[in-house]
Amino acid sequence: MSPGTEGSALCVFINGEKVTESHADPETMLLSFLREKLRLTGTKYGCGGGGCGACTVMVSRYQPATKTITHYAANACLLPLCQLHGAAVTTVEGIGSTKTRIHPVQERIAKAHGSQCGFCTPGMVMSMYTLLRNKPLPTMEDINQALAGNLCRCTGYRPIVDGCKTFCQHSQTETNCCRANGGGNCCLDGEDDTEEAKDKPQLFDKKEFLPLDPTQELIFPPELILMAEGKSLQTLTFKGERMTWVSPTTLEELVQLKASNPKAPLVMGNTNIGPDIKFKGVLHPLIISPTRVKELFEITQTPHGVWVGAGCSLSEVQSLLEELVPQSPEEKTELFKALIHQLRNLGSQQIRNVASLGGNIMSAYPNSDLNPVLAAGSCKLSVISNGGRREVPLNQDFFVSFGKTILKPEEIVVSAFIPFSRKGEIVRAFRHASRKQSSFATVTTGMRVFFLEGSKLVQDVSLYYGGMGPTTVSATKTCAALIGRPWDDETLSQAYNVLLDELTLPPSAPGGKVEFRQSLTLSFLFKFYLEVLQKLREMSVGLQNVITDELPEKLRIQPLPTESQPSLQEFQHVSKDQSNQDPVGRPIMHRSAISQATGEAVYCDDMPRTDGELFLALVTSSRAHAKITELDVSEALQIPGVVDVITAKDIPGKKVRTMFGYSEELLADVEVSCIGQMLCAVVADTRAHAKRGVSAVRISYEDLPGAIFTVEEAIEKSSYFEPRRMIERGNVTEALKSVDRVYEGGIRLGGQEHFYMETQSMLVLPVGEEKEFNVYVSTQSPSFVQDAVAETLNVPSNRVTCHVKRIGGAFGGKVTKTAILASITAVAAWKNNCAVRCVLERGDDMLITGGRHPVLGKYKVGFMNDGRIVAADFQYYANAGNTVDESPLVGEKILLHMDNTYNIPNLRGHAAACRTNLPSNTAFRGFGVPQSLMVVENMINDVAMVLGRPADQIREVNMYKGPSVTHYKFEFSPENLLRCWEECKLRSDYSARCKAVNQFNQQNHWKKRGISIIPIKYGIAFAESFLNQAAALVHIYKDGSVLVTHGGAEMGQGIHTKMQQVASRELHIPPSKVYISETSTNTVPNTCPSAASFGTDANGMAVKNACQTLYQRLEPIRQKNPKGSWESWVNAAFFEKISLSATGFYRGPDLYMDWDKMEGQPYAYFTYGACCSEVELDCLTGDYRTLRTDIVVDIGRSVNPSVDIGQIEGAFVQGLGFFTLEELKFSPSGLLYTRGPSQYKVPAVCDVPLQFNVYLLPDTHNPHAIYSSKGIGEPTFFLGSSVFFAIKDAAAAARSDSGLIGPFSLDSPATPERACLACASSFTKKIPASKPGSLKLWALNI
C-alpha cells in the first residue's frame, strides 16, 4: 500500500503526562521536541550523534506478548519523535525536582560531588536511574556498563561512580556483593570502620542519603497498556516538511511498502540512518519504520540453534544469548559466547538498547563487530520480498562493497539464524578500539576452528576480519593453509605469512593506522592460536597424543584487569576551634549541584525563546588557503524560514579583532587561511532552516599555492608569529664541552580538543532603545565579549551588558573565539532588530574553535655518569594555526616552565609559534605548560635509559633543594615540592611496587607492567600584571539575605561555592543566607578572564574586601545590641541610614617578565605535586589499563577540599586523555576529520585508574593567596603524563625481551597504536614498513 495522504496523530506520555502531536515531523528528534516544544531543558544537547550521553532519557514500553513493561535508556538526540507512538518517556525533570522532592539518584550524585559544570549530570542521572528501575541492587559491573556511554569532562568520573556505588548491595550475605561473586576484594572494603578511619574526614556521609524506594516511581500509563492491547493496530503515517514516515503493522504490508519504495530505508534504532541524515545531509523522502511488525521480533529455538528476529535490539540479543548459555551444554555455546563478548563492548548501553540486529548486519560497516563473528560462525539470514522467502548464508559473498550486501533493495531481513556449535568446534571473537568502551572498532575478527575428537588436525577453519578493507573480509588463503594440518607453532608461523600477503592495506587507507591494523590481524590470530591450544588441552584430558605439553605460564594471555579498588581522598580537618557555621576548609557540596542533577540549572541555551527570535548558523571555508572569488547567498535566501545572511559588509563597526599587532577578521571576505574559517552567517526562524540555508550558500575559490600544515613546513618557510622568545641561564654551549655524555632527542605532542560538554552558546537581545543590548553567553571572560560586541556594533560599552549564569565547561576555550562568535551574533540581532541565538553543533564547534597547541620539542642534554644534568638546550615549536590568538603567550609560558622541578645550571630554551593553515589554536588548561614539561620529562627519561638507571633516581639527583632560584632569577623554597615527592613515594609504596613490576614482567611475555613517578612545580597567576585584579559587589537586603556578585565565571570549578564560603566567613553568617545569581558586566565592570588557576585567589580577595567593609559598617550597631541577631542588626542599620552595599577590590601582585634581561617575577607562587601511576599493557594490541594512581598535591589550606579534589582528579583525567588517548586527525588538505565523540575519544568511565588516591599535603600554608590556599585548576593536568611514562616503561620491558635497550621514541599521545608498535613484538616486525614520502597518507602528522 502507499502511504496515506492523511497524517496520523502521535500519542506519547512524557513524565506521566499525555502529549498528542497532530503534525509530528519525521525529521524531529525527541531532544529538540523536549527542549523546544515542551520546554523541558534538563535533557542536554552535547553532540547530536549519540556519543556523549548528555541527552539520555528513559523510554518505557508495554509488551503485550509477555504482559511486561520494559525500561531502557536511550539518546534523545537520535530518537525520532515518530518512533515513540505508544511509549512513555521519562526525563530528568520527571524523576524529581527541588519543588517536589529530589530522587535519591539526583541527591547522591550531587552530594558525592559528582557534578561540577553539571552539563553531563542529567544524562548521568538518567542512565543510573534506568539501571535502578531494572535492577534496584546493581553490581559495580552494572554501573560501569550503564555509565559507559556518558561522557564527563570535569570530574574524572570517580565521584560520580562513588555516588552511584552507594546503591550497590552492602551486606556480605547478598549474592550481589563482589565477594559473594567470587571477587577477593569488596568494592566497599575501603570503607572500614576502624577508629583511625572514623577520625579521618570524609568527602560525604552516606548516612544522610534518602533511601531508594521503588514504590515512589512514576507508574506506566494504563492508557498505553489499553492502547497496546487493543485489537486493531492502525498503520501510522507522519508527514513532515520534507519527509514522510510510515509505520506498518503487518509483514505483508511491510513487504508491499518496500516493493513499491525499494530505496526507502527501514529505521529501527536510527543509530545508522540518523547520523547520516544529521551529519552527511542525506535526505530520504520516505522512511519505513517496522517497529510494530511482530514477526521481526520473534525468537524461535530449533535443535540446531536459534532464529533471532532482525528487529530485536542488540541488548535483547545479548540478554537472550546470556540466558541460553547456561541452559545448553558448554560445547554448543561457543558461538553464543563469542557474540556476547563482542556485544558487551559494542557501542554504549544507550545505543545497544535501540540498535537492531538486522540493522547492524545490513549496514555492512567495514569494521562491524558482529558480522565477522556471524560469518565465521556460519550464520544465515531469512529474507522476504514480493518474490517470497529465501535463506541467505552470511559468508564472504554476502558483503559486496562498502555498506552494500548481496540482498536486493526490496528484500527485508526477517531473522538471523545463530547455530549451536559442534563438539570439537572452538569460536572466538577479538576486537580492538581506540577506547575500551563505547568506541568504533579499529580491527575486529571472528574465528572458528573444528577438530575431530582426539585429533589436533584442523578439519575446518574460518577467519573473518573487520577493519581490513571496505567490507568484512574472509582470509580464505590463510584458512586453506591451516586445513588438514596439526594445530602447532610450525603451522601457525606459515599461516602468518599467508595472512600478511592476503590482508594488505594501502598507506592511504581510510582510518589510517595501516601498520598497526596489519599487526593486529597477526596478533588476533596468535591470541586465537593460544586460546585454542588451551581449549584442546582441556578437551583432551584422558585422551592420547592430542596436546599434553603444558603451555609455559609466561606465554599465557589473561585479559587486562577491570575490577576497581577502593580509593582514598585524604584532606585535613579544620581546626577544633573553628566556628561550626564557618564553612571555609570544609567539603561543601557545589552550590548548584542539586539543581544541576534535577535539570533545573539554567545554561545559556536553556533560556526560553523570545517572540520572533531567530537562530544563526555559520558558513565556513572548505579550503585551507585560497582567494574567495564569489560568495552567492541568493539560493540560501530562497529556503523557507531563512531571513537573512550576514557578511562582512554588514558589520557596522570594527570588522577585525587585533592581538599582538595581528588582525583576525570576524568574517573573511577576500581570502581564507584555514578550513573552518567563518565566511558568513545564515539567520533563520529555526535551527533546521538555518542549517539548510548554510548548505545552500555557494562559494567559489581560487586556491593559493604554499599551504602550510605541519611545524616542519613552517620552520622550512620561516612562517612564525612574533615575538619568538629565548631564555638562557649559564652558558649551555661551553657546558656541553665538559660533560661525560651528550644526548640529542625530542618528542612530538599532538593537539587536544577542549570538548567542553556545552558547545559555544550565546543569545543576543536588543533592548529596543538607544542601541542597548543584553548578551547572554557561555564565556570565561564577560568583559572581553562586551568589548568585542561594543566595538563590532560601534556603540559604547555601557550599552552592552554581558550575562554569564554558568558555563557547561570551558577549559580555556571560551574566551577569544567566543567573543568573535558573539560579535557576529550581535550584528545579526542589530540588523534584524530581534533576539538571535547561536549554539554551535559539536562538529562545527570542533572545526571552528581550535584547541591545545601541538608541539614539537627537541633537546640536547649534557650529563655526568652519576646522572647529574649539567646543561640542556630546548627548542619548542608550537603549531599556532592561522591566527595569532594567544600563541606568543603560550610560547612564553612554555619557556618559563622548562625547568619543571630540576636545577639545571646551564639551561637554554627557544620557543616559536608557527603560523600554519590549520584552525587557530588557543588557550587550554595548562596554557603550554603540559607540553613544556612533557619534553623535559622525556629528556630525563632518555638520560635514565642511556645510563641504564631508574628514571626516578635521575629526577631526584637533579631536583631543586634548599633555597633555590629559577632560570628567570625568581627565588623560592622547594621544601613542599620535596615533601610531595617523598610523601608520594611513601603513599604509593613505590620501591616495593617497582620490584613487583619487575617480577611480573619476568613472568609474562605478552603483558608488561610499567610504573612511573612524576613531579610538578606550576606557577600561579598571570605574568601580564594587569590581569591580576578583581572586583566584587555585595548587597545586604533588609531581611538579612546577601547577594554577592564578582568577576569570576562559574564553569564547574566551584568559584561561586568558594565565594559563598568567603562571604559566609567574613560576615559571620551561615552560607544559606548568601546567594550568587550570575556574573555580569553591569554589576562588576572590567573583569579579567577566569583563567590561569587564579579565579579564587583574585575574586576571593575582592569578596573578602567588600564583606569586611560591610561588617565594619555594622560595628556600631553590634556594640549597641551585642546579643541581637544578624537580621536585627541589618534592619537597624537600614533605619540608621548605613549603606548595606559595598564594592570590593583586589589589586593583585605586580608580576612581570623582562625578556631582554631574561629575568622577572612572572608568578605569585608555585603549586607543587607528585604523582605515581602503574599500568598493565597488552603488548599484542597496545591496550592498557591504569591499575593505580596516587597523587599528592600541596594546595596550601584548601578552601573547599571536595571542590579542590574534584579539580585535581578532573585535571588528571583530562591530562591522561591528552597524553594517551585523544588524537586530532587532519586530512592532507587540512580538514579536521575528528569532529565529534565518535571519532575523537575523550576519557570515559573505563579509563579511570582502577585505584585512584588523592592526598592533600597536610600542614602547609601559602601567604600569597586567600586563607592560605593555592590555585589548583591547571597544575595537576600534567600529572596525567605519569600514565604515559608508565606505558613507556612497560614498552621498554617488552623491548628488552627482544634485546632492544636504550632510549626509543614514543610520541604523545601514547595511543594503543603507538604503544603496540613501540613494543616491537615479533608480529609488528613482520609488517613491511611503508617508505616515507612514497604515498599520500590518509592523515597528516601534525
Coordinates of N, CA, C and O in Angstrom, one line a residue, residues 903-960:
N903 N 67.0 21.6 38.9 CA 68.0 22.7 39.0 C 69.1 22.4 38.0 O 70.1 21.7 38.3
I904 N 69.0 22.8 36.8 CA 70.0 22.6 35.7 C 70.8 23.8 35.6 O 70.2 24.9 35.2
P905 N 72.1 23.8 35.9 CA 72.8 25.1 36.0 C 72.9 25.8 34.7 O 73.0 27.0 34.6
N906 N 73.0 25.0 33.5 CA 73.1 25.7 32.2 C 71.9 25.3 31.4 O 71.7 24.1 31.0
L907 N 71.0 26.2 31.2 CA 69.7 25.9 30.6 C 69.3 26.9 29.6 O 69.4 28.1 29.8
R908 N 68.9 26.5 28.4 CA 68.6 27.4 27.3 C 67.3 26.9 26.6 O 67.1 25.7 26.4
G909 N 66.4 27.8 26.3 CA 65.2 27.4 25.5 C 64.8 28.4 24.5 O 65.0 29.6 24.7
H910 N 64.4 27.9 23.4 CA 63.8 28.8 22.3 C 62.3 28.3 22.1 O 62.1 27.1 22.1
A911 N 61.4 29.3 21.9 CA 60.0 28.9 21.7 C 59.5 29.7 20.5 O 59.7 30.9 20.4
A912 N 58.8 29.0 19.6 CA 58.3 29.7 18.4 C 56.8 29.3 18.2 O 56.5 28.1 18.3
A913 N 56.0 30.2 17.8 CA 54.6 29.9 17.5 C 54.5 29.9 15.9 O 54.7 30.9 15.3
C914 N 54.3 28.7 15.4 CA 54.4 28.6 13.9 C 53.0 28.9 13.3 O 52.0 28.4 13.8
R915 N 53.1 29.7 12.2 CA 51.8 30.1 11.6 C 51.5 29.1 10.5 O 52.3 28.9 9.5
T916 N 50.4 28.5 10.6 CA 50.0 27.4 9.6 C 48.6 27.6 9.1 O 47.9 28.5 9.6
N917 N 48.2 26.8 8.1 CA 46.8 26.9 7.6 C 45.9 25.9 8.2 O 45.2 25.2 7.5
L918 N 46.0 25.8 9.5 CA 45.0 25.0 10.3 C 44.2 25.9 11.2 O 44.7 27.1 11.4
P919 N 43.0 25.5 11.7 CA 42.3 26.4 12.5 C 43.1 26.8 13.7 O 43.9 26.0 14.3
S920 N 43.0 28.1 14.1 CA 43.9 28.7 15.1 C 43.7 28.0 16.5 O 42.6 27.8 16.9
N921 N 44.8 27.7 17.1 CA 44.8 27.1 18.4 C 44.8 28.2 19.5 O 45.1 29.4 19.2
T922 N 44.3 27.8 20.7 CA 44.0 28.9 21.7 C 44.4 28.4 23.1 O 45.1 27.4 23.2
A923 N 44.0 29.1 24.1 CA 44.2 28.7 25.5 C 43.6 27.4 25.8 O 42.5 27.1 25.3
F924 N 44.3 26.6 26.6 CA 43.7 25.3 27.1 C 44.4 25.0 28.4 O 45.6 24.9 28.4
R925 N 43.6 24.7 29.4 CA 44.1 24.3 30.7 C 45.5 23.9 30.8 O 45.9 22.9 30.2
G926 N 46.3 24.8 31.4 CA 47.8 24.5 31.5 C 48.6 25.4 30.6 O 49.7 25.7 30.8
F927 N 47.9 25.9 29.5 CA 48.5 27.0 28.7 C 49.9 26.8 28.3 O 50.8 27.6 28.5
G928 N 50.2 25.6 27.7 CA 51.6 25.4 27.2 C 52.4 24.6 28.2 O 53.4 23.9 27.8
V929 N 52.1 24.7 29.5 CA 52.9 24.0 30.5 C 52.9 22.5 30.3 O 54.0 21.9 30.4
P930 N 51.8 21.8 30.1 CA 51.9 20.4 29.9 C 52.8 20.0 28.7 O 53.6 19.0 28.9
Q931 N 52.8 20.8 27.6 CA 53.7 20.4 26.5 C 55.1 20.7 26.9 O 56.0 19.9 26.6
S932 N 55.4 21.8 27.6 CA 56.7 22.1 28.0 C 57.3 21.0 28.9 O 58.4 20.5 28.7
L933 N 56.6 20.6 29.9 CA 57.1 19.7 30.9 C 57.2 18.3 30.3 O 58.1 17.5 30.7
M934 N 56.3 18.0 29.3 CA 56.4 16.7 28.7 C 57.8 16.5 28.0 O 58.4 15.4 28.1
V935 N 58.3 17.6 27.4 CA 59.5 17.5 26.7 C 60.7 17.3 27.7 O 61.6 16.5 27.6
V936 N 60.6 18.1 28.8 CA 61.6 18.0 29.9 C 61.6 16.6 30.5 O 62.7 16.0 30.6
E937 N 60.4 16.0 30.8 CA 60.4 14.7 31.5 C 60.8 13.6 30.5 O 61.4 12.6 30.9
N938 N 60.6 13.8 29.2 CA 61.0 12.8 28.2 C 62.5 12.8 28.2 O 63.2 11.8 28.0
M939 N 63.1 14.0 28.3 CA 64.6 14.2 28.3 C 65.1 13.4 29.5 O 66.1 12.6 29.4
I940 N 64.5 13.6 30.7 CA 65.0 12.9 31.9 C 65.0 11.4 31.7 O 65.9 10.7 32.0
N941 N 63.8 11.0 31.1 CA 63.7 9.5 30.8 C 64.8 9.0 29.9 O 65.3 7.9 30.1
D942 N 65.1 9.8 28.9 CA 66.2 9.4 27.9 C 67.5 9.3 28.6 O 68.3 8.3 28.4
V943 N 67.8 10.3 29.5 CA 69.1 10.3 30.2 C 69.1 9.0 31.1 O 70.1 8.3 31.1
A944 N 68.0 8.6 31.7 CA 68.0 7.4 32.6 C 68.2 6.2 31.7 O 69.0 5.3 32.1
M945 N 67.6 6.2 30.5 CA 67.8 5.0 29.6 C 69.2 4.9 29.1 O 69.8 3.8 29.0
V946 N 69.9 6.0 28.8 CA 71.2 6.0 28.3 C 72.1 5.4 29.4 O 73.0 4.6 29.2
L947 N 71.9 5.9 30.7 CA 72.7 5.4 31.8 C 72.3 4.1 32.3 O 73.0 3.5 33.2
G948 N 71.1 3.6 31.9 CA 70.6 2.3 32.4 C 70.2 2.4 33.9 O 70.4 1.4 34.6
R949 N 69.7 3.5 34.3 CA 69.3 3.7 35.7 C 67.8 4.0 35.8 O 67.2 4.5 34.8
P950 N 67.2 3.8 36.9 CA 65.8 4.1 37.1 C 65.6 5.6 36.9 O 66.3 6.4 37.4
A951 N 64.5 6.0 36.2 CA 64.3 7.5 36.0 C 64.1 8.2 37.2 O 64.4 9.4 37.3
D952 N 63.4 7.6 38.3 CA 63.2 8.4 39.5 C 64.5 8.8 40.2 O 64.5 9.9 40.8
Q953 N 65.5 8.0 40.0 CA 66.8 8.4 40.6 C 67.4 9.7 39.9 O 67.9 10.6 40.5
I954 N 67.3 9.7 38.6 CA 67.7 10.9 37.8 C 66.9 12.1 38.2 O 67.5 13.2 38.4
R955 N 65.6 11.9 38.4 CA 64.8 13.0 38.8 C 65.2 13.6 40.2 O 65.4 14.8 40.4
E956 N 65.5 12.6 41.1 CA 65.9 13.0 42.4 C 67.2 13.8 42.5 O 67.4 14.8 43.2
V957 N 68.2 13.2 41.7 CA 69.5 13.8 41.7 C 69.5 15.3 41.3 O 70.2 16.1 41.7
N958 N 68.5 15.6 40.3 CA 68.5 16.9 39.7 C 67.5 17.9 40.3 O 67.4 19.0 39.9
M959 N 66.8 17.4 41.3 CA 65.7 18.3 41.8 C 66.2 19.5 42.6 O 67.3 19.4 43.2
Y960 N 65.5 20.6 42.6 CA 65.8 21.7 43.4 C 65.9 21.3 44.9 O 65.0 20.6 45.3

